[in-house]
Coordinates of C-alpha atoms in Angstrom, one line a residue:
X1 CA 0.0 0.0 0.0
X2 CA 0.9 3.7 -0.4
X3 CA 0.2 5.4 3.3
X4 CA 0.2 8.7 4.5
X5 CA 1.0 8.2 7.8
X6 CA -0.1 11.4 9.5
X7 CA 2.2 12.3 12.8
X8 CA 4.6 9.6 11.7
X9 CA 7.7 11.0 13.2
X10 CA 6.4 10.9 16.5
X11 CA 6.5 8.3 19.1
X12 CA 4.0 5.6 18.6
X13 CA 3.7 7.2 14.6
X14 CA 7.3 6.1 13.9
X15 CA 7.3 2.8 15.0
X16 CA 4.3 2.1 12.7
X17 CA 6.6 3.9 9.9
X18 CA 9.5 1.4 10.6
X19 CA 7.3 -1.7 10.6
X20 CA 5.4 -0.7 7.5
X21 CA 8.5 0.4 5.8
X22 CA 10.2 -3.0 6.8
X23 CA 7.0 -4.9 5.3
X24 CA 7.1 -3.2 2.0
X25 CA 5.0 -0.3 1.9
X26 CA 5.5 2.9 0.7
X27 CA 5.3 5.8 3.3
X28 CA 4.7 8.9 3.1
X29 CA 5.1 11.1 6.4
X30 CA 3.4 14.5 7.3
X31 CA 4.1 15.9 10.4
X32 CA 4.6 19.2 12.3
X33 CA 8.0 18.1 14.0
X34 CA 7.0 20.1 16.9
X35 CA 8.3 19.3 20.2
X36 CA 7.3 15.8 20.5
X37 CA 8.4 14.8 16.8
X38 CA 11.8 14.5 15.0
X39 CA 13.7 13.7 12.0
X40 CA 15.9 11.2 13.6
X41 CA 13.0 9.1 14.8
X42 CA 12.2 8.2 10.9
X43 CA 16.3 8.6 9.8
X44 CA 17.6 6.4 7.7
X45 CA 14.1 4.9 6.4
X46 CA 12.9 5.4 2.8
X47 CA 10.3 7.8 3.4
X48 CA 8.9 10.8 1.7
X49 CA 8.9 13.4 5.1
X50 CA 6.4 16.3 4.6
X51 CA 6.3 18.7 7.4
X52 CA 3.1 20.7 7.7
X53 CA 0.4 20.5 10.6
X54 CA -2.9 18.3 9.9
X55 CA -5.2 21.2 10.5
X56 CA -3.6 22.8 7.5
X57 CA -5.9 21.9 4.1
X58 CA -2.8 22.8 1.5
X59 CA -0.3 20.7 3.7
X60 CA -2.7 17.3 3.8
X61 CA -4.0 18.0 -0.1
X62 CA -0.1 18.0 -0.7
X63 CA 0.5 14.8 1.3
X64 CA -2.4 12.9 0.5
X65 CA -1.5 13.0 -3.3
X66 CA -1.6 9.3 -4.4
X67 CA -2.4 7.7 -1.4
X68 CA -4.2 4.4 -0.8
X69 CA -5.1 5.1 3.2
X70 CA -4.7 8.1 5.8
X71 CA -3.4 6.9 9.3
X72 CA -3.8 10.0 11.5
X73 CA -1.3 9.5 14.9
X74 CA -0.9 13.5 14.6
X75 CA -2.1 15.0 18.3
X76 CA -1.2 16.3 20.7
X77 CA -1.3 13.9 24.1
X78 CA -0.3 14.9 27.0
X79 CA -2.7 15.5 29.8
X80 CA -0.9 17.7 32.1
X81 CA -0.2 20.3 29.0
X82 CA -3.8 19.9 28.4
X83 CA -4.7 20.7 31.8
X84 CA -2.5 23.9 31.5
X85 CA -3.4 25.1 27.9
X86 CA -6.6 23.5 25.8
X87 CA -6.2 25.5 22.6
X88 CA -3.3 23.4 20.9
X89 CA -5.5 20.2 21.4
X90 CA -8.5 21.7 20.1
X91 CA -6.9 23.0 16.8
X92 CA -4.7 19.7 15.9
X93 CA -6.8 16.7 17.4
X94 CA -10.4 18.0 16.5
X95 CA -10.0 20.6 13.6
X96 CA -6.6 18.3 12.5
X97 CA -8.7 15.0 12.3
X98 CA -11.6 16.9 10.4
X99 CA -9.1 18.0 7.6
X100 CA -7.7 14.8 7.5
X101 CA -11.5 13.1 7.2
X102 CA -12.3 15.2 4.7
X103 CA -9.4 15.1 2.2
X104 CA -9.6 11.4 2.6
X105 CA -13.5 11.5 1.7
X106 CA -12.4 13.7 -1.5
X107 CA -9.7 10.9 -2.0
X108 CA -12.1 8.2 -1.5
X109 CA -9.2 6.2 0.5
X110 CA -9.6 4.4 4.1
X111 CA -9.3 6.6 7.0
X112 CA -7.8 5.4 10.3
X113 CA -8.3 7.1 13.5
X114 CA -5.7 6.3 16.5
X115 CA -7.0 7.0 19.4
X116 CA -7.0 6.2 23.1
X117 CA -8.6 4.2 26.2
X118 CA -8.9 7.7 27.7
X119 CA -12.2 9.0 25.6
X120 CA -14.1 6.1 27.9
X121 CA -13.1 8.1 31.4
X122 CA -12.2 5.8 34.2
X123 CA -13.6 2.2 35.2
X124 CA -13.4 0.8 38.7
X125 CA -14.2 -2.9 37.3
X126 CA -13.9 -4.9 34.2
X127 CA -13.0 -3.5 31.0
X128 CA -14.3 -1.4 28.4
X129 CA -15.6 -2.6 24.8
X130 CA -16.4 -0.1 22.4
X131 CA -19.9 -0.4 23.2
X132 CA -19.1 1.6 26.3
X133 CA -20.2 5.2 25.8
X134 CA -17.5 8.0 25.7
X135 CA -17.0 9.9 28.9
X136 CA -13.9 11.9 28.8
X137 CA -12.4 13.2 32.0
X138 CA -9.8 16.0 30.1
X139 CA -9.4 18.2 28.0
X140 CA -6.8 15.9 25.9
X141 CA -9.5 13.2 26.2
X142 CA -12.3 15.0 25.1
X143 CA -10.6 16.6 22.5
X144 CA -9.6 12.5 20.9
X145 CA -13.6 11.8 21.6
X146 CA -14.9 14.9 19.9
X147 CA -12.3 13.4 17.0
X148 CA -13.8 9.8 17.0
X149 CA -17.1 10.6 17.1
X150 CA -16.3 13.0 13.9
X151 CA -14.9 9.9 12.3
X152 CA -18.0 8.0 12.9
X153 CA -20.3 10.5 11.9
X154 CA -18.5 10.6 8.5
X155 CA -19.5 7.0 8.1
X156 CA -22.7 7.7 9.1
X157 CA -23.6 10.2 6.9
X158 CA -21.3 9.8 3.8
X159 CA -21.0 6.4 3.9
X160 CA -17.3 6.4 4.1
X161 CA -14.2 4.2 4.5
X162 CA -13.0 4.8 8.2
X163 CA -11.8 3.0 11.4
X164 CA -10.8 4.0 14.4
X165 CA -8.1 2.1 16.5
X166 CA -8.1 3.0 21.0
X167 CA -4.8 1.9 22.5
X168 CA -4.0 1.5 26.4
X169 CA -1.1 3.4 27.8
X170 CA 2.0 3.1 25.6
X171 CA 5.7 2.8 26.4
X172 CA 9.0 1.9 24.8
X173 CA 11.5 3.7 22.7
X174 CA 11.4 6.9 21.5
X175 CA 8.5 8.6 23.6
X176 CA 9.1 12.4 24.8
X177 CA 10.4 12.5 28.3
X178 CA 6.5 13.8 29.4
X179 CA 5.1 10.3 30.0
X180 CA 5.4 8.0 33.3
X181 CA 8.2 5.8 32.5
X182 CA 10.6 8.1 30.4
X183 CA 10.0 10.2 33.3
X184 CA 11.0 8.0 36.2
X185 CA 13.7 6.4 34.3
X186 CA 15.7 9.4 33.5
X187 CA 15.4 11.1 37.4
X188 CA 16.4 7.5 38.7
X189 CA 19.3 7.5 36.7
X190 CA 20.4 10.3 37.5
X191 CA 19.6 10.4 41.4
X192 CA 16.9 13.0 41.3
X193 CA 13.2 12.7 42.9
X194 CA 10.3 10.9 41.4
X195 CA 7.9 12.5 41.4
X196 CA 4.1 10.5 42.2
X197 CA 0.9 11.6 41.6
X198 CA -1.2 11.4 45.1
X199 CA -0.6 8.1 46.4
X200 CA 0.4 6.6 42.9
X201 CA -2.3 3.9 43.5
X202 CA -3.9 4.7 39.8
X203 CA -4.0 1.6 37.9
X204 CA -3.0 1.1 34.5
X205 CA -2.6 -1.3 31.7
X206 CA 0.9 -1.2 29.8
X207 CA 0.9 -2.1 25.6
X208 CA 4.7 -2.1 23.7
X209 CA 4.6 0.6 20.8
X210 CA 5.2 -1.9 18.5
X211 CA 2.3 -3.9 19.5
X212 CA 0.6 -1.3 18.8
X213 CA 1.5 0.0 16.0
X214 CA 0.9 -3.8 15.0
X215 CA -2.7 -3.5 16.4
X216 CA -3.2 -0.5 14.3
X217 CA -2.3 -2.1 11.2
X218 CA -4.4 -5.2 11.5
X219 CA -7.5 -2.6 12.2
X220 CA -6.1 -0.9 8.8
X221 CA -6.0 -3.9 6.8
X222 CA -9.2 -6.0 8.3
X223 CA -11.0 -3.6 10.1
X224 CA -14.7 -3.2 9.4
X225 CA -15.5 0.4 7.5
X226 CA -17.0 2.5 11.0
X227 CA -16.0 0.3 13.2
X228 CA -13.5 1.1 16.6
X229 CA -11.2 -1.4 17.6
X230 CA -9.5 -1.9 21.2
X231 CA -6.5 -2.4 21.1
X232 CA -5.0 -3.2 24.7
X233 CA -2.3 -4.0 27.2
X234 CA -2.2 -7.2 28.8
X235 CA -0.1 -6.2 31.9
X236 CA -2.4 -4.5 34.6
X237 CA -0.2 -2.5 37.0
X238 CA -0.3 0.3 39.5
X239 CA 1.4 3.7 38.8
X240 CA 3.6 3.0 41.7
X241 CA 5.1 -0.1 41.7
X242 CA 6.2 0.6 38.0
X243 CA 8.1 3.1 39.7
X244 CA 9.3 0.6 42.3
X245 CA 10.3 -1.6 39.3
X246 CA 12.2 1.0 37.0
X247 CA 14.4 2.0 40.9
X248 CA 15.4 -1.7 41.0
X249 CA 16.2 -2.2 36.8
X250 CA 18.3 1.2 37.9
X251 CA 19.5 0.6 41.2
X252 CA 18.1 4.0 42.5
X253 CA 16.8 4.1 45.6
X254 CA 12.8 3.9 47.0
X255 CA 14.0 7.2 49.1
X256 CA 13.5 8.9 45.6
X257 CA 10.1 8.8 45.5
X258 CA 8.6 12.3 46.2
X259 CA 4.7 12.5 46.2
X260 CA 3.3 15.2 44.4
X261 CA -0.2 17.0 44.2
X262 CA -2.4 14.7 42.0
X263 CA -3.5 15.4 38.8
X264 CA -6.7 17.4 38.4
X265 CA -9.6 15.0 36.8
X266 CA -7.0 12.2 37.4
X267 CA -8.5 8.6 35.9
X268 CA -8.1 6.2 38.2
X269 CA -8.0 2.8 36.3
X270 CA -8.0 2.2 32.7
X271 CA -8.7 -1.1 30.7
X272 CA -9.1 -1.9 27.3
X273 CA -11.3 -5.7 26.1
X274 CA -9.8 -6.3 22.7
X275 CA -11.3 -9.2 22.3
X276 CA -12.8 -7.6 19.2
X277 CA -9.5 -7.8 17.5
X278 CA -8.5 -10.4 18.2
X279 CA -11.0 -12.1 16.8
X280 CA -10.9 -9.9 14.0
X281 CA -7.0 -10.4 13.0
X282 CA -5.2 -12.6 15.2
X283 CA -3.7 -9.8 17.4
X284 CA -1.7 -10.6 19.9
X285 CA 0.8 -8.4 22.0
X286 CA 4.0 -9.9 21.9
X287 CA 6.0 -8.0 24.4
X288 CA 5.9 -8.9 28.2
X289 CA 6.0 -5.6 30.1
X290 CA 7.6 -7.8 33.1
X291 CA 10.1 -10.4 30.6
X292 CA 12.2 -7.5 28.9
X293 CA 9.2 -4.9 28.3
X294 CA 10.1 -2.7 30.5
X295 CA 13.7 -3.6 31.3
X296 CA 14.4 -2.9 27.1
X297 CA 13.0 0.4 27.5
X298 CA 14.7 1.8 30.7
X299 CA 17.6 0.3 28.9
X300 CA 17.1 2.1 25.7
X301 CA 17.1 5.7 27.5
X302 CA 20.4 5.3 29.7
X303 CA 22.3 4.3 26.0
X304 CA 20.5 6.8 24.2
X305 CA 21.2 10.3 25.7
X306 CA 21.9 11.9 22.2
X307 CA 18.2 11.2 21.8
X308 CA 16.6 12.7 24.8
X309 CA 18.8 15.4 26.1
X310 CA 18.5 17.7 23.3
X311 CA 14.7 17.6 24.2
X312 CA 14.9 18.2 27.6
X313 CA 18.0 21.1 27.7
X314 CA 14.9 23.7 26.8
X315 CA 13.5 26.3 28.4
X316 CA 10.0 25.5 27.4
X317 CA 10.6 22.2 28.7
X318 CA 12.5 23.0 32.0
X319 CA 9.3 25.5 32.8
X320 CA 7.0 22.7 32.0
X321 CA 8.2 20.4 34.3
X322 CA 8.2 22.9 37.0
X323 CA 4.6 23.8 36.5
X324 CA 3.5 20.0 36.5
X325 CA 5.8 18.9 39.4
X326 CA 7.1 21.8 41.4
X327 CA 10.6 20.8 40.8
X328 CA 13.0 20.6 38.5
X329 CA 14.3 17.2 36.6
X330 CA 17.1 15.4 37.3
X331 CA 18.4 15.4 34.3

């Protein structure tokens, strides 16, 4: 296939870019490269990189020339920035994905949607299907179910091609120092606090980026037209004894651990039944989070500080972090 993978420099974008590129395809790239995205997570691959935002119509008509399918990672995803300043997520994750829909509907080419477990809100019990109605807790997560439900409605009304694919919370390579574990690892490396929501007793379920970027492929090539797809973790764990794990695959100490104000609107347990899929395609993850998941990734940012430190030597960043945690990294 010819893709226009939308976002595909950016964390859980490029490692669909590296497995489709590996299996053939032919990629084309659009992204912003703002903060979160780079050059170097797509280097060396034979891809066609096109930098432009999705909310911009001349950037995604240029893009989308030729394509066979849209696959829209492009967002932006973090909920503490979302908590301090909406406006970015409104413009690129609801008036993005509505470019995006529509040049694919002009197109007439398949439309995929990646989403997240966070536009169901929180469950104390069980897991959610995607029968479960959308309850969004933040502004990040309503901003993705505003998206999805735009996707639906264009297959709704128009008839068209489009699927939607909701992952549980991703980790491995190549994700912005932002998120839980590239967070922890980097302060327990280098000896600084770690900082814990509340009482870090929020539960959730852990999925490899590549399995799901291979989740999100398998929705691609065998999902039903206006149909979402779970696509979930099999490793249910609380916020802090990942912690307690990444001090003892660093040797840092449990003394590290600082407690921190919690999150406002803070989910406490997500959970994803992708039974759906599985039935669909196959799926299966493939990577324990306990037998190498996690070890592979804390391992990947202590060898890879040419990748991360650029990112976090900012001012922006540095400010950031303050705002979220009252402190400064460690690192």
């Amino acid at each position: 296939m010819k893709l226009l993978v939308c976002g595909g420099a950016g964390f859980i974008g490029s490692a669909f870019v590296h497995q489709r590129v590996a299996a053939g395809d032919e990629v084309r790239v659009l992204d912003a490269l703002t903060y979160a995205g780079r050059r170097e997570n797509v280097e060396g691959l034979d891809v066609d990189l096109v930098v432009g935002r999705i909310e911009d119509p001349g950037a995604v008509e240029q893009a989308a020339a030729g394509v066979d399918a849209i696959v829209n990672f492009a967002a932006e995803t973090h909920v503490d920035r979302s908590i301090l300043d909406a406006q970015a997520f409104v413009t690129t994750n609801a008036v993005g994905t509505y470019t995006l829909v529509e040049e694919a509907r002009r197109r007439g080419v398949r439309y995929v949607q990646v989403s997240t477990d966070e536009v169901y809100g929180s469950i104390r019990e069980g897991a959610f299907t995607e029968e479960h109605p959308l309850e969004p807790s933040s502004p990040y997560s309503a901003s993705k179910a505003g998206a999805d439900l735009m996707v639906l409605a264009a297959h709704i009304t128009y008839g068209q091609d489009v699927v939607i694919a909701r992952g549980s919370n991703c980790y491995g390579p190549r994700q912005f120092p932002e998120k839980l574990i590239p967070v922890m690892t980097l302060n327990a490396i280098h000896g600084g606090p770690l900082p814990v929501y509340g009482q870090g007793d929020q539960v959730r379920t852990w999925l490899h980026v590549d399995d799901f970027a291979s989740g999100i492929h398998a929705a691609l090539a065998h999902g039903e037209s206006g149909q979402a797809y779970n696509v979930g973790g099999a490793k249910e764990k609380i916020n802090l004894d990942v912690v307690r794990r990444i001090i003892a695959l660093t040797g840092a100490s449990e003394d590290q651990v600082k407690h921190v104000e919690d999150r406002l609107g803070h989910d406490f347990r997500y959970a994803l039944d992708s039974s759906k899929l599985r039935a669909l395609a196959g799926w299966e993850p493939r990577m324990d989070f306990d037998e190498g998941g996690l070890e592979s990734t804390v391992h990947w940012y202590r060898d890879h500080e040419w990748w991360w430190k650029p990112l976090v030597a900012t001012d922006e960043y540095r400010a950031y972090y303050r705002r979220v945690y009252g402190q400064d990294p460690a690192f």
